[in-house]
PDB file of C-alpha atoms in Angstrom:
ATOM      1  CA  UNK A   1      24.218 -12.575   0.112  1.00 85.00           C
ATOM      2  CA  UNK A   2      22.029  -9.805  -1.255  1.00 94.00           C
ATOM      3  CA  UNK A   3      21.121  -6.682   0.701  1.00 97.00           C
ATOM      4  CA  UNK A   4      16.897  -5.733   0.228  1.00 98.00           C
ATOM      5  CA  UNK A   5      15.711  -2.426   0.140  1.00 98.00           C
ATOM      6  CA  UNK A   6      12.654  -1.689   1.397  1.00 98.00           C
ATOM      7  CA  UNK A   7      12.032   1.708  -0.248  1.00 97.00           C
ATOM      8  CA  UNK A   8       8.709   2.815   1.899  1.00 95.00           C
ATOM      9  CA  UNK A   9       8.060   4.634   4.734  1.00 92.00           C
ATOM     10  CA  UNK A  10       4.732   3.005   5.621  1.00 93.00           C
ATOM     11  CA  UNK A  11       5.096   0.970   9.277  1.00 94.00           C
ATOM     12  CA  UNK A  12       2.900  -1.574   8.024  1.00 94.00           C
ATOM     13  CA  UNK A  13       5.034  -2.141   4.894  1.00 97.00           C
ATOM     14  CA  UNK A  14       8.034  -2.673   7.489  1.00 97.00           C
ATOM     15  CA  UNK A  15       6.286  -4.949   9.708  1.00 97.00           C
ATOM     16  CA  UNK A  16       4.436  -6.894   6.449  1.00 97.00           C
ATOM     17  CA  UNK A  17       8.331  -7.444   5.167  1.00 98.00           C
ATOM     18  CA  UNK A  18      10.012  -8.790   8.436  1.00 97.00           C
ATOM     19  CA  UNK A  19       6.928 -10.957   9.122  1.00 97.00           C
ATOM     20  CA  UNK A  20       8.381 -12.939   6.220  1.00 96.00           C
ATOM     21  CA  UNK A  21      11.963 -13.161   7.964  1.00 96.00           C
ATOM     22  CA  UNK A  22      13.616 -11.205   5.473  1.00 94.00           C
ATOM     23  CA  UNK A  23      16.806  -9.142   6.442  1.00 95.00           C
ATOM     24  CA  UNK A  24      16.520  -5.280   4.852  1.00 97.00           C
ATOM     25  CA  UNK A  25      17.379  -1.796   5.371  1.00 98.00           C
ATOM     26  CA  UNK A  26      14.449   1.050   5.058  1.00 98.00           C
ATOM     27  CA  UNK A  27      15.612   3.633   2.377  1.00 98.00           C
ATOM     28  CA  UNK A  28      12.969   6.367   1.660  1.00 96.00           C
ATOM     29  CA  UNK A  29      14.968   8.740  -0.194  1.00 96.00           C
ATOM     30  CA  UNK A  30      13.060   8.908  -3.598  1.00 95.00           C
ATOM     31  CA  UNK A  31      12.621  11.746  -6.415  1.00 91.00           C
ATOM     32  CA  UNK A  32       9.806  10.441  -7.625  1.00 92.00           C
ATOM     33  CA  UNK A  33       6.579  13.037  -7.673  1.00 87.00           C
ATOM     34  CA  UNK A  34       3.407  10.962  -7.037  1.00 80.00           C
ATOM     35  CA  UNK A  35       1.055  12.824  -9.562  1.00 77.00           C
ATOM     36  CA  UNK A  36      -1.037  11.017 -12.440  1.00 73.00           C
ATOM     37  CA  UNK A  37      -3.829  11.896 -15.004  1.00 75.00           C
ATOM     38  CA  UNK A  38      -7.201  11.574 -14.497  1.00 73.00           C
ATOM     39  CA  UNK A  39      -7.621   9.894 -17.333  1.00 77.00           C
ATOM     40  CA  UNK A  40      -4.990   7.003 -16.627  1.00 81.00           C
ATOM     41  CA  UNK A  41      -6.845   3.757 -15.732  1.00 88.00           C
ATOM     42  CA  UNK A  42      -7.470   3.269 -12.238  1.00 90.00           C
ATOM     43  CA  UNK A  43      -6.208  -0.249 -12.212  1.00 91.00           C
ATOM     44  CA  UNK A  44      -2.911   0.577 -13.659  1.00 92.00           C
ATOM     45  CA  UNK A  45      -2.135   3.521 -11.199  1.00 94.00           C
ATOM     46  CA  UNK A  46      -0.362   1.610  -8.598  1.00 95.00           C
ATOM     47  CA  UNK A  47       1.671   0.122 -10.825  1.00 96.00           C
ATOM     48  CA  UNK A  48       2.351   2.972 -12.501  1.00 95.00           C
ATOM     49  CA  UNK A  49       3.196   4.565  -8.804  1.00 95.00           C
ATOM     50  CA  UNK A  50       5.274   1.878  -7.972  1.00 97.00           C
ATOM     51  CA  UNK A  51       7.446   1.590 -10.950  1.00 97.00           C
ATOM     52  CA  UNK A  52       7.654   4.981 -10.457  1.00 96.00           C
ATOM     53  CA  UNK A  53       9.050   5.077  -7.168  1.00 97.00           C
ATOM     54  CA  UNK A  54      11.833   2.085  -7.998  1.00 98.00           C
ATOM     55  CA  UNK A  55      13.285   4.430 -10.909  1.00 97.00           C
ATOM     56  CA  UNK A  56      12.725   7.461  -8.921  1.00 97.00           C
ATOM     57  CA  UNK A  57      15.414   5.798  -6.239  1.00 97.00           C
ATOM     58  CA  UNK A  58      18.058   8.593  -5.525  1.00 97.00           C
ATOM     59  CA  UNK A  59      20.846   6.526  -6.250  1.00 97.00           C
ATOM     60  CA  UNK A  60      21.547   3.578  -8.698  1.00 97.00           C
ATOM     61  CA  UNK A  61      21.834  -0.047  -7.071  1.00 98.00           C
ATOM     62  CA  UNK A  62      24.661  -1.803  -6.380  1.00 97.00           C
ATOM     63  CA  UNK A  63      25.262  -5.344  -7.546  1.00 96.00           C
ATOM     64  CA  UNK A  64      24.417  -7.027  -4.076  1.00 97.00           C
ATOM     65  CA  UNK A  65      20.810  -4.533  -3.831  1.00 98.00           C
ATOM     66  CA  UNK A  66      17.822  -5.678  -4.076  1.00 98.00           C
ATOM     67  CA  UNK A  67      15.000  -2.613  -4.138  1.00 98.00           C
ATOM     68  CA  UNK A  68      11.357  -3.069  -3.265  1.00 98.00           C
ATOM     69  CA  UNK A  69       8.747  -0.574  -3.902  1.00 98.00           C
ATOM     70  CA  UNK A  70       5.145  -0.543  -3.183  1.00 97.00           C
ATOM     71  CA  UNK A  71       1.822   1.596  -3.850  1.00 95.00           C
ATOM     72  CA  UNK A  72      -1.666   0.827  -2.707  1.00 95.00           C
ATOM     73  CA  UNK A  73      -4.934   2.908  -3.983  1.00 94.00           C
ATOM     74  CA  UNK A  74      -8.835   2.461  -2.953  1.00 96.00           C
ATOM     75  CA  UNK A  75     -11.357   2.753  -5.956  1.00 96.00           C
ATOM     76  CA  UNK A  76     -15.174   3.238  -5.251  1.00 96.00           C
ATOM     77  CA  UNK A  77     -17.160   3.106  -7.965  1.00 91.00           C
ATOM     78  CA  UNK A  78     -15.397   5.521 -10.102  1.00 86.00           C
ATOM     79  CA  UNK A  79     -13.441   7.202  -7.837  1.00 91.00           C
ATOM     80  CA  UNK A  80      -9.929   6.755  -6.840  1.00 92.00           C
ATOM     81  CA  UNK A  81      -8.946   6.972  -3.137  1.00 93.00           C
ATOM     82  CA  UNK A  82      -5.224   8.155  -1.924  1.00 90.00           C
ATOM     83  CA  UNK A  83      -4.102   9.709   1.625  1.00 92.00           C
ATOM     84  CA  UNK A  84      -6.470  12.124   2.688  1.00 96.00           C
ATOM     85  CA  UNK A  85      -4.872  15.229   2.588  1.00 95.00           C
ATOM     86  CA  UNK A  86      -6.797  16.677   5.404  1.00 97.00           C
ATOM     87  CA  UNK A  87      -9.072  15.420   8.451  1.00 97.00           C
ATOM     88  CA  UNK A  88     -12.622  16.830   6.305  1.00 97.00           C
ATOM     89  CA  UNK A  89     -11.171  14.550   3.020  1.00 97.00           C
ATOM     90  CA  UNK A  90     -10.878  11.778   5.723  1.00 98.00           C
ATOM     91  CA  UNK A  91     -14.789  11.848   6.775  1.00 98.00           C
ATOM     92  CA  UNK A  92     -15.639  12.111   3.051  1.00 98.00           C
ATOM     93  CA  UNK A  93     -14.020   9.135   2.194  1.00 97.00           C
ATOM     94  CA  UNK A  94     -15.141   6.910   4.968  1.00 98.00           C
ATOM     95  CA  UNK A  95     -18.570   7.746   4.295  1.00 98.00           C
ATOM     96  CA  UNK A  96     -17.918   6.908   0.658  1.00 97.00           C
ATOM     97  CA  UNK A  97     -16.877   3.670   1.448  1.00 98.00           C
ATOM     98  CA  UNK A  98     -19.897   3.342   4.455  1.00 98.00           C
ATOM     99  CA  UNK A  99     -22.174   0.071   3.234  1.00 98.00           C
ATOM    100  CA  UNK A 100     -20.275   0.044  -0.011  1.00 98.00           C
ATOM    101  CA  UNK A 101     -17.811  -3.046  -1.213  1.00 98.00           C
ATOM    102  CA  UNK A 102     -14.486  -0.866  -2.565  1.00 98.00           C
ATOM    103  CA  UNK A 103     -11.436  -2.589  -4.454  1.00 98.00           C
ATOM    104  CA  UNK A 104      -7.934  -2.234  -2.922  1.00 98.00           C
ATOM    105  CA  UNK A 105      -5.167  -2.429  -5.818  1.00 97.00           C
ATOM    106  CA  UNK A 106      -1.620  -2.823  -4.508  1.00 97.00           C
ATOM    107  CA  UNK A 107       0.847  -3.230  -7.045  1.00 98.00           C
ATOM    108  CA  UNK A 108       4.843  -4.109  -5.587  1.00 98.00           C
ATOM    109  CA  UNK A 109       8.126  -3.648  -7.792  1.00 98.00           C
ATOM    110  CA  UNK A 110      11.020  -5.602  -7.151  1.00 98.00           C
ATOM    111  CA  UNK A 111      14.402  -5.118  -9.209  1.00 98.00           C
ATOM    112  CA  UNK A 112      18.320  -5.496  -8.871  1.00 98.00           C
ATOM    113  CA  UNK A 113      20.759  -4.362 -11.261  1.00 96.00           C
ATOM    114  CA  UNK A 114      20.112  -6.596 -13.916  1.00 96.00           C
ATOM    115  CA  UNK A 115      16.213  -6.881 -13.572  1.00 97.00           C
ATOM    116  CA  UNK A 116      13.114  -5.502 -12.883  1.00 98.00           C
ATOM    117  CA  UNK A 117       9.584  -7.330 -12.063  1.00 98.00           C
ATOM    118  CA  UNK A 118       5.942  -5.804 -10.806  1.00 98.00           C
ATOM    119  CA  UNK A 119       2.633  -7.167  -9.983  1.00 98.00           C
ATOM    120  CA  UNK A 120      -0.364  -6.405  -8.631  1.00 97.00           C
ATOM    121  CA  UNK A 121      -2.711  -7.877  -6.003  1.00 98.00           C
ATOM    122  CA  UNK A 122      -6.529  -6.745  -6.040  1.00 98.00           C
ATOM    123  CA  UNK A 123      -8.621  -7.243  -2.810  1.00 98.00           C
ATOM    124  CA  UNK A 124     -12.435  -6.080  -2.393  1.00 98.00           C
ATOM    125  CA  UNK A 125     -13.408  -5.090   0.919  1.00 98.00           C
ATOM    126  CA  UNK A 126     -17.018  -4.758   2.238  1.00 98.00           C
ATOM    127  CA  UNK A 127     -18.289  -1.844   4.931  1.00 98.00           C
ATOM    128  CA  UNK A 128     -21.312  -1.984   6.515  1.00 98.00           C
ATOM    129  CA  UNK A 129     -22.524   0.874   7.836  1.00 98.00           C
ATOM    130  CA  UNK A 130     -20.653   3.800   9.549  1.00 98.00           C
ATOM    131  CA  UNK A 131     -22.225   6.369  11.819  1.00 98.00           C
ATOM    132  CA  UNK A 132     -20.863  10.042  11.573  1.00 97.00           C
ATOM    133  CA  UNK A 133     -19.718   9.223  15.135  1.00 98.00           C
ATOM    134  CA  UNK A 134     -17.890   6.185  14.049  1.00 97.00           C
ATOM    135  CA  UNK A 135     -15.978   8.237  11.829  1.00 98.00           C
ATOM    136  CA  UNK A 136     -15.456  10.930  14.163  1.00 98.00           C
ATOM    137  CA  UNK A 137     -14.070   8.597  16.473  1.00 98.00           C
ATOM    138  CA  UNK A 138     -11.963   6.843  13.984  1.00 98.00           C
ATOM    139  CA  UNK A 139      -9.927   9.357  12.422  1.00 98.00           C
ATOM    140  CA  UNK A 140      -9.690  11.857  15.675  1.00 97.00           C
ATOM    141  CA  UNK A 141      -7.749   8.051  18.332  1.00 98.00           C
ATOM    142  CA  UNK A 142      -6.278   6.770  15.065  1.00 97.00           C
ATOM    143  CA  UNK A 143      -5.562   9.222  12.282  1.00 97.00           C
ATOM    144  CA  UNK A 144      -5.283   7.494   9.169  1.00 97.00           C
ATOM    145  CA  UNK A 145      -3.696  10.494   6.882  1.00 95.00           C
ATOM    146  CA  UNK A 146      -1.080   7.785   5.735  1.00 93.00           C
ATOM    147  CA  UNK A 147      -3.857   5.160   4.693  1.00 94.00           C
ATOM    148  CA  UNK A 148      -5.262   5.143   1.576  1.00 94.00           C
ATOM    149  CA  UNK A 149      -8.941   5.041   1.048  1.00 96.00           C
ATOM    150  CA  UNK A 150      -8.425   6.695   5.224  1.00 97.00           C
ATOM    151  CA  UNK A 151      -8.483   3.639   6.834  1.00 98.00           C
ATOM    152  CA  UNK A 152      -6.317   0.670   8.351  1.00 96.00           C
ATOM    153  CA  UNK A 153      -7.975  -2.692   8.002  1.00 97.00           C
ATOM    154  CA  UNK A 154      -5.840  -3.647  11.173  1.00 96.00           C
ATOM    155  CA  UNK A 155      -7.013  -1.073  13.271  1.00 97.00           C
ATOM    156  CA  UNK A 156     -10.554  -0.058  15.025  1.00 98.00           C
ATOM    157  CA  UNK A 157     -11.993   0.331  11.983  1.00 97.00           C
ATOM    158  CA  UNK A 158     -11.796  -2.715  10.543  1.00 97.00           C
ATOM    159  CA  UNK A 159     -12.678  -4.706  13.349  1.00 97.00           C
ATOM    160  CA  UNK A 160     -16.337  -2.535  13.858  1.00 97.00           C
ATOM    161  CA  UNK A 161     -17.019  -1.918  10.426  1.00 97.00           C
ATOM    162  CA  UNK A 162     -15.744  -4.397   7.699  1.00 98.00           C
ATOM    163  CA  UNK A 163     -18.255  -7.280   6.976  1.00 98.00           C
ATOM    164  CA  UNK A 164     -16.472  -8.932   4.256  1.00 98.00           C
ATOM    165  CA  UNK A 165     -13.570  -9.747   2.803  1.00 98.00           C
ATOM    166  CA  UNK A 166     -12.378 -11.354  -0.311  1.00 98.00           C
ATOM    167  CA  UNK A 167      -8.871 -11.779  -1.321  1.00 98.00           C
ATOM    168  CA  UNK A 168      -5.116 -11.042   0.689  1.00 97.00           C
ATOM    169  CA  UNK A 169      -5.977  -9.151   4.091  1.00 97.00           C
ATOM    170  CA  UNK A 170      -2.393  -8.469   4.293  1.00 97.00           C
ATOM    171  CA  UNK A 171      -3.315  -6.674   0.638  1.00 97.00           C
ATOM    172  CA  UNK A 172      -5.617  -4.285   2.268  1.00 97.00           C
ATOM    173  CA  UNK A 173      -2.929  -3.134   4.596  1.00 96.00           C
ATOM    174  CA  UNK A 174      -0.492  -2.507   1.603  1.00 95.00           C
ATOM    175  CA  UNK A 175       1.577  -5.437   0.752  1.00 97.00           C
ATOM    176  CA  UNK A 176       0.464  -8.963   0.154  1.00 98.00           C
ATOM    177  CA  UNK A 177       3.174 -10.464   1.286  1.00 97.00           C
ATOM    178  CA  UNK A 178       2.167 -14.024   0.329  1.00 96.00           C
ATOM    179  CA  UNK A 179       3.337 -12.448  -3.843  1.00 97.00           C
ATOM    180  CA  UNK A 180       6.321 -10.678  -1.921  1.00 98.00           C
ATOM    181  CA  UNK A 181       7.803 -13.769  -0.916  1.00 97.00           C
ATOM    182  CA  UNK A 182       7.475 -15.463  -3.850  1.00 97.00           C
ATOM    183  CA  UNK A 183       8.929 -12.749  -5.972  1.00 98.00           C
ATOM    184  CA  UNK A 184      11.381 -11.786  -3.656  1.00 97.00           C
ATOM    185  CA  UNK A 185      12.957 -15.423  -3.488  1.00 96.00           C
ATOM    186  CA  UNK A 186      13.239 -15.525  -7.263  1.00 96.00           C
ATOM    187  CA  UNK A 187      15.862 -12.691  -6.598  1.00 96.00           C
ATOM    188  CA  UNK A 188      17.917 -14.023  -3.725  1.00 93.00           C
ATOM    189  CA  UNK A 189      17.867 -17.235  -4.936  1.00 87.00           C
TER     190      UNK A 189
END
């Protein structure tokens, strides 16, 4: 029996990951630096991120391990969305993505000794309109500094303010687990 890594500190990852019934420990130890170009596609940064954080595991696998690693990024329009690193990059971002459709890239790494696989999952997401006290509210009851693009699709947020959308939900919130699964089997079985 293989032992799965979930290399992530994000709760929703955690709770995304037993939802499928799969045993695994949480490892976060990682010296990876999450840093990029502004010139590197915007599509390819997750994966980039994520591959990144599977090599950047502080200690080789064993022969029974199974690592997963995951990042998730917002683009609008041009502009790529992370954390917010404080509560005034929060409001900017929300009313960035206020009546605008955004895309939500997640890309997820799986590998074991003896290989490695990645993918990525693309969901757009459609806000109507936020007032400045929606936002206020928002961020001050829930704050979303570990979300990217500021905002949990699960949470108050999503339920007053997203009209639309199209592709995985589960995506949105950082790991489409339907892909997971799939993947993930390929390496236990």
């Amino acid at each position: 029996m293989k032992k799965v890594i979930l290399a992530s500190a994000s709760p929703r990852r955690r709770e995304l990951l037993a939802g499928l019934d799969v045993d695994f420990e949480v490892d976060t130890k990682n010296d990876f630096k999450e840093c990029f170009e502004p010139s590197v596609d915007a599509h390819r940064l997750p994966l980039d991120m994520s591959v990144g954080k599977s090599h950047g595991f502080h200690r080789a696998l064993s022969e029974d391990e199974i690592l997963v690693t995951a990042d998730t990024i917002v683009i609008v329009g041009s502009k790529v969305l992370g954390k917010p690193h404080s509560r005034e990059e929060a409001v900017d971002m929300l009313r960035l993505l206020s009546g605008r459709t955004h895309e939500v890239v997640t890309a997820v790494t799986i590998r074991d000794r003896n290989r490695e696989e990645s993918f990525t999952d693309s969901t757009m997401v459609t806000f109507g309109e936020l007032s400045d006290a929606d936002i206020d509210y928002y961020i001050d009851k829930y704050k979303p500094f570990d979300k990217a693009g500021a905002y949990g699709v699960q949470e108050w947020i999503g339920y007053v303010g997203i009209e639309r959308i199209e592709g995985s939900f589960y995506n949105v919130m950082g790991f489409p687990v339907h892909r997971v699964r799939k993947l993930l089997n390929s390496f236990l079985h």
